[in-house]
Coordinates of C-alpha atoms in Angstrom, one line a residue:
Chain J
M1 CA 54.7 98.9 56.8
A2 CA 55.9 95.5 58.0
R3 CA 54.4 92.1 57.2
Y4 CA 54.6 89.1 59.5
F5 CA 53.5 85.5 59.3
T6 CA 52.4 82.8 61.7
T7 CA 52.9 79.0 61.6
E8 CA 49.1 78.8 61.2
H9 CA 49.5 80.5 57.8
E10 CA 48.0 83.9 58.7
W11 CA 49.7 87.1 57.6
I12 CA 49.6 90.4 59.4
D13 CA 50.4 93.8 58.0
V14 CA 51.3 96.4 60.7
D15 CA 50.7 100.0 60.0
G16 CA 51.2 102.1 63.1
D17 CA 48.9 100.5 65.8
V18 CA 46.5 99.0 63.2
A19 CA 47.1 95.5 61.7
T20 CA 45.4 93.9 58.7
V21 CA 45.1 90.1 58.9
G22 CA 44.5 87.5 56.2
I23 CA 45.5 84.0 55.2
T24 CA 48.5 83.1 53.0
D25 CA 48.5 81.8 49.5
Y26 CA 49.7 78.5 50.8
A27 CA 46.7 78.3 53.2
Q28 CA 44.1 79.1 50.5
E29 CA 45.7 76.5 48.3
Q30 CA 45.3 73.9 51.0
L31 CA 41.7 74.9 51.8
G32 CA 40.5 74.8 48.2
D33 CA 37.5 76.7 46.9
I34 CA 36.2 79.0 49.6
V35 CA 32.5 79.6 49.7
F36 CA 32.0 81.7 52.8
V37 CA 34.1 83.6 55.3
D38 CA 32.6 84.1 58.8
L39 CA 34.2 87.4 60.0
P40 CA 34.3 89.0 63.4
E41 CA 32.1 91.9 64.3
D42 CA 33.5 95.4 64.6
G43 CA 34.5 96.0 68.2
A44 CA 35.1 92.4 68.9
E45 CA 38.0 91.8 71.4
I46 CA 40.2 89.1 70.1
A47 CA 43.1 87.3 71.9
K48 CA 46.3 86.2 70.2
G49 CA 46.0 82.6 69.0
K50 CA 42.2 82.4 69.5
D51 CA 39.8 81.9 66.7
A52 CA 38.9 85.1 65.0
A53 CA 37.2 84.0 61.8
V54 CA 36.1 80.8 60.1
V55 CA 36.7 79.9 56.5
E56 CA 34.2 77.6 54.8
S57 CA 35.5 75.7 51.8
V58 CA 33.5 73.2 49.9
K59 CA 34.9 70.4 52.0
A60 CA 35.2 71.8 55.6
A61 CA 35.1 74.7 58.0
S62 CA 38.5 75.9 59.2
D63 CA 39.4 78.3 62.0
V64 CA 41.5 81.4 61.4
Y65 CA 43.4 82.6 64.5
S66 CA 44.5 86.1 65.3
P67 CA 48.2 86.6 65.2
V68 CA 48.0 89.2 67.9
S69 CA 45.5 90.5 70.5
G70 CA 43.4 93.5 69.7
T71 CA 40.0 95.1 68.9
V72 CA 38.4 94.6 65.5
V73 CA 38.0 97.9 63.7
E74 CA 36.9 96.6 60.3
A75 CA 36.0 93.4 58.6
N76 CA 36.4 93.0 54.8
A77 CA 32.9 93.5 53.5
A78 CA 33.9 92.5 50.0
L79 CA 34.3 88.9 51.2
Q80 CA 30.5 88.7 51.9
D81 CA 29.7 89.0 48.2
D82 CA 32.8 87.4 46.8
P83 CA 34.5 84.9 49.2
A84 CA 36.5 83.6 46.3
L85 CA 38.7 86.7 46.6
V86 CA 40.5 84.7 49.3
N87 CA 41.5 82.2 46.6
S88 CA 42.3 84.7 43.9
D89 CA 44.1 87.3 46.0
P90 CA 44.7 85.9 49.5
E91 CA 47.6 88.3 50.4
G92 CA 45.8 91.4 49.0
E93 CA 42.1 92.1 48.3
G94 CA 41.2 88.9 50.2
W95 CA 42.2 90.3 53.6
F96 CA 39.9 89.3 56.5
F97 CA 39.9 92.0 59.2
K98 CA 41.7 95.0 60.7
L99 CA 42.7 95.1 64.4
A100 CA 43.7 97.9 66.8
I101 CA 46.8 96.1 68.3
A102 CA 46.6 95.7 72.0
D103 CA 50.2 94.8 72.7
E104 CA 52.9 95.4 70.1
S105 CA 55.3 93.1 71.9
E106 CA 53.3 90.1 70.7
L107 CA 54.6 90.8 67.2
A108 CA 58.1 89.7 68.3
G109 CA 57.4 86.0 68.0
L110 CA 56.1 86.1 64.4
M111 CA 58.1 85.2 61.2
D112 CA 59.1 87.7 58.5
E113 CA 58.4 86.8 54.9
A114 CA 61.7 85.0 54.2
A115 CA 61.4 82.9 57.4
Y116 CA 57.8 82.0 56.4
R117 CA 58.7 81.0 52.8
E118 CA 61.4 78.8 54.3
F119 CA 58.9 77.3 56.8
V120 CA 56.4 76.5 54.0
A121 CA 59.2 75.0 51.8
N122 CA 60.0 72.6 54.6
L123 CA 56.4 71.4 55.1
Chain A
M1 CA 48.5 62.2 68.4
D2 CA 51.6 60.0 68.4
D3 CA 52.4 58.6 65.0
D4 CA 52.7 55.1 66.4
L5 CA 49.1 55.3 67.7
Q6 CA 47.7 55.9 64.2
P7 CA 46.5 52.8 62.5
E8 CA 48.5 51.9 59.4
L9 CA 46.9 53.2 56.3
L10 CA 46.5 50.9 53.3
L11 CA 47.5 52.0 49.8
L12 CA 45.2 51.8 46.8
P13 CA 46.4 49.9 43.7
L14 CA 46.5 53.3 42.0
D15 CA 48.3 55.1 44.8
G16 CA 51.4 56.0 42.6
W17 CA 49.1 56.9 39.7
H18 CA 47.1 59.4 41.9
R19 CA 50.3 61.0 43.1
R20 CA 51.6 61.4 39.6
Q21 CA 48.3 63.0 38.7
G22 CA 48.9 65.6 41.4
A23 CA 46.5 64.2 44.0
R24 CA 46.4 65.5 47.5
M25 CA 46.1 62.2 49.6
V26 CA 44.1 62.0 52.8
P27 CA 43.1 59.1 55.1
F28 CA 39.7 57.8 54.4
A29 CA 38.1 54.4 55.3
G30 CA 41.6 53.1 56.3
Y31 CA 43.2 54.0 53.0
E32 CA 45.2 56.9 51.7
M33 CA 42.9 58.4 49.1
P34 CA 42.9 61.3 46.7
I35 CA 40.6 64.1 48.0
Q36 CA 41.3 66.3 45.0
Y37 CA 43.9 66.9 42.3
T38 CA 46.0 69.9 41.8
G39 CA 46.9 71.7 38.6
E40 CA 44.7 72.5 35.6
G41 CA 41.2 71.2 36.1
G42 CA 41.9 70.3 39.7
G43 CA 40.1 71.4 42.8
I44 CA 36.9 70.1 44.3
V45 CA 34.6 72.6 42.5
A46 CA 36.3 72.2 39.1
E47 CA 36.2 68.4 39.4
H48 CA 32.5 68.6 40.5
H49 CA 31.5 70.7 37.5
W50 CA 33.6 68.6 35.1
T51 CA 31.7 65.5 36.3
R52 CA 28.4 67.2 35.8
T53 CA 29.2 68.4 32.3
S54 CA 31.7 65.8 30.9
A55 CA 33.1 62.8 32.8
G56 CA 35.1 62.4 36.1
L57 CA 37.2 59.3 36.9
F58 CA 37.0 58.3 40.5
D59 CA 39.0 55.5 42.2
V60 CA 36.7 53.7 44.6
S61 CA 38.9 50.7 45.1
H62 CA 38.6 51.1 48.9
M63 CA 35.1 49.6 48.6
G64 CA 34.7 45.9 49.3
Q65 CA 33.9 43.7 46.3
L66 CA 32.5 40.4 47.6
V67 CA 31.1 37.4 45.8
A68 CA 28.6 35.0 47.3
S69 CA 28.4 31.8 45.2
G70 CA 26.9 28.4 45.3
A71 CA 23.5 26.8 44.5
G72 CA 21.7 28.4 47.4
A73 CA 23.3 31.8 47.2
G74 CA 20.2 33.7 46.0
A75 CA 18.0 32.3 48.7
A76 CA 20.6 32.8 51.3
L77 CA 20.9 36.5 50.4
D78 CA 17.1 36.7 50.4
A79 CA 17.2 35.8 54.1
L80 CA 19.6 38.7 54.8
L81 CA 18.6 41.5 52.4
P82 CA 15.2 43.2 51.8
A83 CA 15.8 42.9 48.1
H84 CA 14.4 39.9 46.2
V85 CA 17.9 38.6 45.2
S86 CA 16.8 35.2 44.0
R87 CA 14.5 36.9 41.5
L88 CA 17.2 39.2 40.2
K89 CA 18.1 38.3 36.6
P90 CA 21.7 37.9 35.5
G91 CA 23.2 41.2 34.7
R92 CA 20.9 43.2 37.0
V93 CA 22.0 45.4 39.8
R94 CA 20.0 46.4 43.0
Y95 CA 20.6 48.8 45.8
S96 CA 20.1 47.0 49.1
L97 CA 20.8 47.2 52.8
L98 CA 22.4 45.0 55.4
L99 CA 20.1 45.3 58.5
A100 CA 20.2 44.3 62.1
E101 CA 17.2 42.5 63.7
D102 CA 16.1 45.9 65.1
G103 CA 16.1 47.4 61.6
G104 CA 19.4 49.3 62.2
I105 CA 21.4 49.8 59.0
L106 CA 24.7 47.9 59.1
D107 CA 25.7 48.9 55.6
D108 CA 24.3 49.8 52.2
L109 CA 25.4 48.0 49.2
M110 CA 24.9 47.1 45.5
V111 CA 24.0 43.5 44.7
T112 CA 24.5 42.2 41.2
N113 CA 23.6 38.9 39.7
I114 CA 26.9 37.9 37.9
T115 CA 25.9 34.3 37.2
E116 CA 27.2 33.2 33.8
D117 CA 25.3 31.2 31.3
D118 CA 24.5 27.8 32.9
G119 CA 27.1 28.5 35.6
E120 CA 26.6 28.3 39.4
A121 CA 24.8 31.2 41.0
R122 CA 27.1 34.1 41.7
Y123 CA 26.3 37.5 43.3
L124 CA 28.6 40.4 43.5
L125 CA 28.2 42.6 46.6
V126 CA 29.9 46.0 46.6
V127 CA 30.0 47.4 50.1
N128 CA 31.4 50.5 51.8
G129 CA 35.2 50.6 52.4
A130 CA 34.9 51.6 56.1
T131 CA 32.5 48.7 56.9
K132 CA 33.8 46.0 54.6
W133 CA 35.7 44.0 57.3
D134 CA 32.6 44.0 59.6
D135 CA 30.4 43.1 56.6
I136 CA 32.6 40.1 55.7
A137 CA 32.5 38.9 59.3
Y138 CA 28.8 39.3 59.4
L139 CA 28.2 37.5 56.1
R140 CA 30.5 34.6 57.0
E141 CA 28.6 34.2 60.2
H142 CA 25.1 34.4 58.6
L143 CA 25.5 32.7 55.2
P144 CA 25.1 29.0 55.2
D145 CA 28.1 26.7 54.7
E146 CA 27.2 25.8 51.2
V147 CA 27.4 29.4 50.1
T148 CA 31.0 30.6 49.5
L149 CA 32.0 34.2 50.3
T150 CA 35.0 35.5 48.4
H151 CA 36.6 38.8 49.0
L152 CA 37.9 40.1 45.6
D153 CA 40.8 42.0 47.2
E154 CA 42.8 41.8 44.0
Q155 CA 40.2 43.8 42.1
A156 CA 40.3 47.6 41.8
L157 CA 37.1 49.6 41.2
L158 CA 37.0 52.7 39.1
A159 CA 33.9 54.9 38.5
L160 CA 33.5 56.9 35.3
Q161 CA 30.7 59.4 35.9
G162 CA 29.1 62.1 33.9
P163 CA 27.2 62.8 30.6
A164 CA 30.2 61.9 28.4
A165 CA 30.9 58.6 30.2
D166 CA 28.8 56.6 27.7
T167 CA 30.5 58.1 24.6
V168 CA 33.9 57.5 26.1
L169 CA 33.3 53.9 27.2
R170 CA 31.8 52.9 23.9
R171 CA 34.7 54.4 22.0
L172 CA 37.1 52.3 24.1
F173 CA 35.0 49.2 24.4
P174 CA 32.7 48.8 21.3
Q175 CA 31.8 45.4 22.6
L176 CA 29.5 47.0 25.2
P177 CA 25.9 45.9 24.5
E178 CA 23.9 48.5 22.7
N179 CA 20.9 48.2 25.0
F180 CA 22.6 48.7 28.4
V181 CA 20.8 50.9 30.9
F182 CA 21.0 52.1 34.5
M183 CA 21.4 49.2 37.0
Q184 CA 22.6 46.7 34.4
S185 CA 26.0 45.0 34.5
V186 CA 28.0 43.1 32.0
A187 CA 31.4 41.3 31.9
I188 CA 33.4 42.2 28.8
R189 CA 36.6 40.8 27.6
N190 CA 39.3 43.3 26.7
E191 CA 42.4 41.6 25.3
D192 CA 43.3 39.1 28.1
T193 CA 41.4 41.0 30.9
V194 CA 37.8 40.6 32.0
L195 CA 36.3 43.9 32.9
R196 CA 33.0 44.1 34.8
V197 CA 31.0 47.2 33.8
S198 CA 28.0 48.2 35.8
R199 CA 25.9 51.2 34.9
C200 CA 25.5 52.9 38.2
G201 CA 27.3 55.3 40.5
Y202 CA 27.2 57.8 43.3
T203 CA 26.9 61.1 41.6
G204 CA 23.4 61.3 40.2
E205 CA 24.9 61.3 36.7
D206 CA 24.8 58.6 34.1
G207 CA 28.0 56.6 34.5
F208 CA 29.7 53.3 35.1
E209 CA 31.6 51.4 37.7
L210 CA 34.5 49.3 36.3
S211 CA 35.8 46.3 38.3
V212 CA 39.3 45.5 37.0
P213 CA 42.2 43.3 38.2
A214 CA 44.4 45.5 40.4
D215 CA 47.4 45.0 38.2
R216 CA 45.5 46.3 35.2
A217 CA 44.0 49.3 36.9
E218 CA 46.7 51.7 36.0
A219 CA 46.6 50.9 32.3
L220 CA 42.8 51.4 32.4
A221 CA 43.1 54.7 34.3
D222 CA 45.7 55.9 31.8
L223 CA 43.5 54.9 28.9
L224 CA 40.5 56.7 30.4
V225 CA 42.2 60.0 31.3
A226 CA 43.8 60.1 27.8
Q227 CA 40.3 60.7 26.5
P228 CA 39.6 64.4 26.2
E229 CA 36.3 64.1 28.0
V230 CA 37.8 62.5 31.1
R231 CA 39.6 64.1 34.1
P232 CA 40.4 62.5 37.5
A233 CA 38.1 63.5 40.3
G234 CA 38.7 63.0 44.0
L235 CA 36.7 62.2 47.2
G236 CA 35.9 65.9 47.7
A237 CA 33.9 66.1 44.5
R238 CA 32.4 62.7 45.1
D239 CA 31.0 64.0 48.4
S240 CA 29.6 67.2 47.0
L241 CA 28.1 65.3 44.0
R242 CA 26.4 62.7 46.1
L243 CA 25.1 65.3 48.5
E244 CA 23.4 67.2 45.6
A245 CA 22.1 63.9 44.3
G246 CA 20.5 63.2 47.7
L247 CA 22.4 60.0 48.2
P248 CA 23.1 59.1 51.8
L249 CA 26.6 58.4 53.0
Y250 CA 27.0 55.4 55.4
G251 CA 28.3 56.4 58.8
H252 CA 26.9 59.9 58.4
D253 CA 23.4 59.9 57.0
M254 CA 22.7 56.4 58.2
D255 CA 24.2 53.9 60.6
A256 CA 23.1 51.2 63.0
S257 CA 21.0 53.7 65.0
R258 CA 18.9 54.5 61.9
D259 CA 16.4 52.3 60.0
P260 CA 15.4 52.3 56.3
V261 CA 12.0 53.9 57.0
S262 CA 13.6 56.9 58.9
A263 CA 16.4 57.1 56.4
D264 CA 13.9 57.5 53.5
L265 CA 15.2 54.3 51.9
G266 CA 11.9 52.5 51.7
F267 CA 12.5 51.9 48.0
A268 CA 15.2 49.4 49.0
L269 CA 12.5 47.3 50.8
T270 CA 11.1 45.4 47.8
K271 CA 7.3 45.6 47.9
S272 CA 6.6 41.8 47.8
R273 CA 9.2 41.2 50.5
R274 CA 7.7 43.9 52.8
E275 CA 4.6 41.8 52.8
Q276 CA 6.1 38.3 52.9
G277 CA 9.0 39.0 55.3
G278 CA 11.7 36.4 55.7
W279 CA 14.6 38.8 55.9
T280 CA 16.6 40.2 58.8
G281 CA 15.0 43.3 60.2
H282 CA 11.6 42.7 58.6
A283 CA 9.5 42.8 61.8
A284 CA 11.1 46.0 62.9
C285 CA 10.7 47.7 59.5
A286 CA 7.1 46.5 59.1
A287 CA 6.3 48.0 62.5
K288 CA 7.9 51.3 61.5
I289 CA 6.0 51.4 58.2
A290 CA 2.7 50.7 60.0
G291 CA 3.3 52.8 63.0
G292 CA 5.4 55.6 61.7
V293 CA 8.8 56.8 62.8
P294 CA 9.7 59.8 65.0
E295 CA 12.3 61.3 62.7
R296 CA 12.9 61.2 58.9
R297 CA 15.9 62.0 56.7
V298 CA 15.1 65.1 54.6
G299 CA 16.9 67.7 52.5
L300 CA 17.4 71.2 53.7
V301 CA 18.0 74.2 51.5
L302 CA 19.7 77.1 53.4
D303 CA 19.4 80.8 52.7
G304 CA 22.7 82.7 52.3
R305 CA 26.1 81.2 51.7
L306 CA 27.1 79.8 55.1
P307 CA 27.0 76.0 55.0
A308 CA 25.7 73.9 57.9
R309 CA 27.8 70.8 58.5
E310 CA 27.3 67.5 60.2
G311 CA 26.1 67.9 63.8
A312 CA 24.4 71.3 63.4
V313 CA 21.1 71.4 65.2
V314 CA 17.8 72.1 63.4
Y315 CA 15.3 74.3 65.3
D316 CA 11.7 75.4 65.0
G317 CA 11.8 78.5 67.2
A318 CA 13.2 77.4 70.6
R319 CA 12.5 73.7 70.0
P320 CA 15.3 71.5 68.6
V321 CA 13.6 69.4 65.9
G322 CA 16.6 67.6 64.3
Q323 CA 20.2 67.4 63.3
V324 CA 22.2 67.8 60.1
T325 CA 24.0 64.6 59.1
S326 CA 25.9 66.0 56.1
G327 CA 26.0 69.4 54.6
G328 CA 28.0 71.7 52.4
F329 CA 27.9 74.2 49.6
S330 CA 26.3 73.0 46.4
P331 CA 28.6 74.0 43.5
T332 CA 25.8 73.3 41.0
L333 CA 23.2 75.3 42.8
G334 CA 25.4 78.0 44.3
H335 CA 24.0 77.8 47.8
P336 CA 24.3 75.5 50.8
V337 CA 22.4 72.3 51.1
A338 CA 22.2 69.6 53.8
M339 CA 20.7 66.3 54.7
A340 CA 19.2 66.1 58.2
Y341 CA 17.0 64.0 60.4
V342 CA 14.0 66.0 61.6
A343 CA 10.9 65.3 63.6
A344 CA 8.3 63.6 61.4
D345 CA 5.9 66.6 61.9
H346 CA 8.6 68.8 60.3
A347 CA 9.5 66.5 57.4
A348 CA 7.1 67.9 54.8
A349 CA 8.8 69.7 51.9
G350 CA 8.4 73.4 52.4
T351 CA 8.5 73.4 56.2
P352 CA 10.5 76.4 57.4
V353 CA 13.2 75.7 60.0
E354 CA 16.4 77.2 61.3
V355 CA 19.9 75.6 61.5
E356 CA 22.3 76.8 64.2
V357 CA 25.9 77.3 63.1
R358 CA 28.4 78.9 65.5
G359 CA 25.6 80.5 67.5
K360 CA 23.9 81.9 64.4
R361 CA 20.4 80.8 63.3
L362 CA 20.4 80.2 59.5
P363 CA 16.9 80.2 57.8
A364 CA 16.3 76.9 55.9
T365 CA 13.5 75.1 54.2
V366 CA 12.8 71.3 54.1
A367 CA 13.3 70.3 50.5
P368 CA 12.7 67.2 48.4
L369 CA 15.7 65.0 47.5
P370 CA 17.6 65.0 45.2
F371 CA 18.6 68.7 45.1
V372 CA 20.0 68.2 41.6
P373 CA 17.9 65.9 39.4
H374 CA 19.3 62.4 38.6
R375 CA 20.3 61.9 35.0
Y376 CA 20.5 58.1 34.9
H377 CA 20.2 56.4 31.5
R378 CA 17.0 54.4 31.8
G379 CA 16.5 53.6 28.1
H380 CA 13.8 54.7 25.8

């Protein structure tokens, strides 16, 4: 399984033709205390780079973009009851949604973990 | 946006201090200001709870501190403000409004009589940071020549807010008067510095605002956060605290298109002055009191966890009946709350409405303000 990152601080785990998407530890730290996550519906068609979810922190609402295009196959139901999972375990239990990837070639432009850590270090 | 198109941001006297405390700085009211602190005890929710249970230290030095002085200063302010300034005793603070002739709110402010024993009349006006330059221009134009307006731009303003604020301040400044209640103000001498302490704030908690020379602000901030009850708190917590306390924010919950009657700020229109008039905006406000207003500022309590933010439309079925002017998640209550202007026939507490957020209709109920009861120290 390979994990990629975007410059918008999303991560994407690719397992076959299904991808799991969430936001990075850096992103949750910037957003602060998360009180609600507005997730896409199962079956929603999402285009690369378009808003797929909205994270509500105490201070503001922030869009989360999909790293690749695809069809939503599952949203993380655990976030409905415990949105703070995004703060406590952003790159694990705090995942947002799973997608059936429409076009694997879109993965080519994403960063690997080392490249993302370097990107964050230079912000 | 090009960097060179951004207006230059001003720095607070405590800028370096905030950064050393781990603040995340953001532009607000023309200044770089701490929105929250990082590290242990940091974060908006932690700072919010700390203020409600102990004491938070806020830097509000972006606000304008103005002094109107001279023999006719009280009467001159009476002509502008709906408060009875000339009747305000030394050491007393009032909430008031700067109004246009049509009743539109130009700013909200605190006015304090800071006249010293047998000295010339002096009134301190503390106005919003984002509006202070317009306020100064307005006051210079409308105050008579014999009243001098001075901008205390070398003074910082710190707010110590929360149930432990009184204990902390009395430990550090035992010279504070014993009988000192909400909306009173006193100047105390501390070594070679004069500190103006006013018992008021913007969180709904007991607390104080401390006006201090800018070059002494850092020493005071250090002294305060060295007390175990005190932690720094940023703009983020200030906003969630004032929202819970039902306190409107200028530029959001009121502006020149809103009047005090619609904004539910009738308490700022002193009763005797409502009848007598003689202040800018009186005729417009009197007409609105007598004839009613089409919309009113109310509280909304939302079901679920999704907050409604500024701009969200309030509905009764298909009919739009209002708009949210500020909203967020209440850390104290654990659910979203908002302030909104709604049609007068929907302003009664208990009225069920819906708020639209990203195409979803969220059930909500009109609720009395404040959402979290005030805990001001009003004496015994």
